[in-house]
Short mmCIF file of C-alpha atoms in Angstrom, two decimals:
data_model
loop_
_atom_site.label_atom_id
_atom_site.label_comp_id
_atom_site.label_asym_id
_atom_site.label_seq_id
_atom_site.Cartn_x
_atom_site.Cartn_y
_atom_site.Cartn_z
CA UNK J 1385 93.02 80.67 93.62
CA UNK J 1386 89.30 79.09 93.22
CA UNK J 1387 86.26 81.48 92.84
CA UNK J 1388 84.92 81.85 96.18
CA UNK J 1389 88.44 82.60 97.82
CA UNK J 1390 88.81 85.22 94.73
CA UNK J 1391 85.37 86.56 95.60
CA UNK J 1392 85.68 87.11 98.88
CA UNK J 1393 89.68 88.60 98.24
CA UNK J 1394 87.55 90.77 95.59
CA UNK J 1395 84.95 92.02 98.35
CA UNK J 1396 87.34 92.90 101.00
CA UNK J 1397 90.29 94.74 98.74
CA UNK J 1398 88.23 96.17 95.75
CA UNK J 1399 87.21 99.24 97.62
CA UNK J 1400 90.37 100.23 99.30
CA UNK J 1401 92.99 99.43 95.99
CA UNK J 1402 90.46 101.94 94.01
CA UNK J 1403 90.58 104.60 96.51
CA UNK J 1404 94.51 103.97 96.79
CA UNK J 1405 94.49 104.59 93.10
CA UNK J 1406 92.29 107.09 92.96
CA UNK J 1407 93.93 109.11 95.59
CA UNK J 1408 97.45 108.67 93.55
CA UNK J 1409 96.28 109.38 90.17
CA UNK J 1410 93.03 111.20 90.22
CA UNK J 1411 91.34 109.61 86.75
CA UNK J 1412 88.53 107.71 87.29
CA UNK J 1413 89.07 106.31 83.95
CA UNK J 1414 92.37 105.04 84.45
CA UNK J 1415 91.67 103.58 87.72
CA UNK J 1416 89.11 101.39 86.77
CA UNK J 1417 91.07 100.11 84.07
CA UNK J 1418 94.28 99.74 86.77
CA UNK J 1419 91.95 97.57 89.01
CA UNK J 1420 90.50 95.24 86.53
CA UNK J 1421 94.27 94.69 85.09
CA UNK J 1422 95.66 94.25 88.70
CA UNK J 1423 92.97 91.74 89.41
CA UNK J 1424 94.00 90.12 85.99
CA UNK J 1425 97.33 90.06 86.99
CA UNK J 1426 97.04 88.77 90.04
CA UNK J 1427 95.19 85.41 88.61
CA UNK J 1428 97.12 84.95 85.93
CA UNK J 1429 100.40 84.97 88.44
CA UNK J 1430 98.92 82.32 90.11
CA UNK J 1431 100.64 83.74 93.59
CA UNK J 1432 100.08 81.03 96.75
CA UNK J 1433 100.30 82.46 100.15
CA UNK J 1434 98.04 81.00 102.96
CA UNK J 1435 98.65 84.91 104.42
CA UNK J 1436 95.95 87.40 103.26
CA UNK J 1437 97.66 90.32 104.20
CA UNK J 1438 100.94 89.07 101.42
CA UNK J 1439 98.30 88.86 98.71
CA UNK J 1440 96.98 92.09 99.80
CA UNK J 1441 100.41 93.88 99.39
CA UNK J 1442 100.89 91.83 96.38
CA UNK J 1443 97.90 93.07 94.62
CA UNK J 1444 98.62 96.12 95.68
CA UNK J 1445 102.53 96.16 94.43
CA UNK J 1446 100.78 95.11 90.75
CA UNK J 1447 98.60 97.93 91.01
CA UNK J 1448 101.71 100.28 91.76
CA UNK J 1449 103.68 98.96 88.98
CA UNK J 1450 100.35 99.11 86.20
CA UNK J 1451 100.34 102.75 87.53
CA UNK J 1452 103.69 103.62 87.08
CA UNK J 1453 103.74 101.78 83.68
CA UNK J 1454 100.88 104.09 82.53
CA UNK J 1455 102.33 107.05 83.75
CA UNK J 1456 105.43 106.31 81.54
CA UNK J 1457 103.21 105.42 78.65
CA UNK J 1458 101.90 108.57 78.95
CA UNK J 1459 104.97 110.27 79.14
CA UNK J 1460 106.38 109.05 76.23
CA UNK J 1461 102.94 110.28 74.28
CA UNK J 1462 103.42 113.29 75.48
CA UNK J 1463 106.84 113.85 73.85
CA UNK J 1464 109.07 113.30 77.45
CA UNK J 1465 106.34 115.13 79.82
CA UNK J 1466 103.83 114.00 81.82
CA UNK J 1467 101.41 116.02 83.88
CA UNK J 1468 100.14 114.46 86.97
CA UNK J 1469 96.41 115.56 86.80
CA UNK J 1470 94.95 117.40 90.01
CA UNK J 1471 92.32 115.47 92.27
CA UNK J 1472 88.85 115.93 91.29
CA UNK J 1473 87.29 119.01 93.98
CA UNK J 1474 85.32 117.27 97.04
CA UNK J 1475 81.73 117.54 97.18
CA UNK J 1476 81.74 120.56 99.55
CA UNK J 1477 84.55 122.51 99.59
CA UNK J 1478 83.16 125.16 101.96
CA UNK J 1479 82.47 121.96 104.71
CA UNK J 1480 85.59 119.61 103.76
CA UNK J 1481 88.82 120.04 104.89
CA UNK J 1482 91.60 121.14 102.01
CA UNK J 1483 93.24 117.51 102.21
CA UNK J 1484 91.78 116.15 99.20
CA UNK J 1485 93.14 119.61 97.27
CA UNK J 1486 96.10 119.37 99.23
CA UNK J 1487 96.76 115.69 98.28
CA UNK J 1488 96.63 116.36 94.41
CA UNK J 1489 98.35 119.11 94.40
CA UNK J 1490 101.76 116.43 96.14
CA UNK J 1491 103.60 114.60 93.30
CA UNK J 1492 102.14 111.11 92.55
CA UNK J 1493 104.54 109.49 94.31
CA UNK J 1494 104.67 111.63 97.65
CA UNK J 1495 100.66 111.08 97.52
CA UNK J 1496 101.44 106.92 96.67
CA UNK J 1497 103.83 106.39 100.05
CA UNK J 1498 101.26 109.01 102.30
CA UNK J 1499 98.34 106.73 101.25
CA UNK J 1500 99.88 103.83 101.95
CA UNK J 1501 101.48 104.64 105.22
CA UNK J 1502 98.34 106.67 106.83
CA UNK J 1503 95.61 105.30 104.69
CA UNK J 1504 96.24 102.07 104.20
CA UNK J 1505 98.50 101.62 107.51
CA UNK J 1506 101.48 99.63 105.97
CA UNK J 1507 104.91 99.83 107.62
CA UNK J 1508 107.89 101.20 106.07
CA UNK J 1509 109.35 97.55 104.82
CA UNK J 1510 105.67 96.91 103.18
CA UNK J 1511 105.62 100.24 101.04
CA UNK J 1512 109.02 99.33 100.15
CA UNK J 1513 107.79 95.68 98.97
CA UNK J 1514 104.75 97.38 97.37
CA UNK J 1515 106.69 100.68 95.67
CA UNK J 1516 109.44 99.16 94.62
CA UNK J 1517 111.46 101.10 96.61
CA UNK J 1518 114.39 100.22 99.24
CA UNK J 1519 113.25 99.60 102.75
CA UNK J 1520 115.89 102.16 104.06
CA UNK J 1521 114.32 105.42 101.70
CA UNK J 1522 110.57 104.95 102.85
CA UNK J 1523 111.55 106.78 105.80
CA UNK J 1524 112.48 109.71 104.63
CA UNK J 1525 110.54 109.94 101.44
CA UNK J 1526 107.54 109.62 104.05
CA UNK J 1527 108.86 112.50 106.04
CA UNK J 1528 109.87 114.77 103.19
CA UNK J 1529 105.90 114.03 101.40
CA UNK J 1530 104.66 115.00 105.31
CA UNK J 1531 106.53 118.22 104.99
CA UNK J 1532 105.31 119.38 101.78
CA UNK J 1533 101.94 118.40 102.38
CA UNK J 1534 101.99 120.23 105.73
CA UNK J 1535 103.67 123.22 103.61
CA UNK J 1536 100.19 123.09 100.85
CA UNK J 1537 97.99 122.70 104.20
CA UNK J 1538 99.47 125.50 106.25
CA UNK J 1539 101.70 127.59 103.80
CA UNK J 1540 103.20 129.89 106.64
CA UNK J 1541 104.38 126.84 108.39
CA UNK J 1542 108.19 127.10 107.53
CA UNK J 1543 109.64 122.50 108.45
CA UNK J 1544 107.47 122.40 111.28
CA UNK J 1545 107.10 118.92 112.24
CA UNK J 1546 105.16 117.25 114.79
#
């Protein structure tokens, strides 16, 4: 990939891969490292594809896996436990909808496949690809995170589904 063509990939998927991270593993900190590593990454692979949307999900899948690798770093730091840190509060909790709360308080991964699905708009098969996960469990993994994030939003809701 020359410079302008990683310039303008920079421009148009810098903003949305650190609010994907962000949203999955609340540290500042970490995420900036993430991006600069996935970006890295992503040169170094030297992956072709005249499709911008297949770098896109391939940037993002590198992103995933840096996560996940830190999270097991951590992990084994930690002596066999890691604790997935709480979103940062929102500006204005007494204006802002409880999402953002309600989204850290969801496992990493529930938030990871919610983003990507409602966020980001990616169909089942492409959070597979990017997740490393098999086509046939997005499904219900998506509609299991749904549940319990509908359970944090509206705790007297008992499986409702829409």
């Amino acid at each position: 990939m020359d410079e302008p063509a990683f310039e303008e990939l920079y421009r148009a998927t810098a903003a949305g891969l650190r609010t994907y991270l962000y949203r999955v593993c609340g540290e500042r900190r970490v995420v900036d490292d993430l991006v600069q590593e996935a970006y890295y990454r992503l040169l170094r692979s030297k992956f072709a594809s005249e499709n911008h949307e297949e770098v896109v999900r391939y940037l993002f899948r590198i992103a995933t896996n840096l996560l996940k690798d830190h999270w097991a770093a951590a992990k084994k730091e930690r002596g066999g436990t890691v604790k997935s840190e709480p979103l940062a509060a929102g500006p204005s909790p007494s204006t802002r909808l409880d999402v953002h709360s309600a989204l850290g308080a969801l496992r990493p991964a529930d938030r990871e496949i919610l983003w990507l699905a409602y966020a980001e708009g990616y169909s089942h098969a492409e959070i597979a690809g990017i997740a490393g996960l098999k086509a046939g469990s997005v499904r219900v993994m998506l509609f299991r995170a749904r549940e319990r994030l509908v359970r944090i939003l509206r705790p007297n809701a008992k499986g409702e589904s829409r």
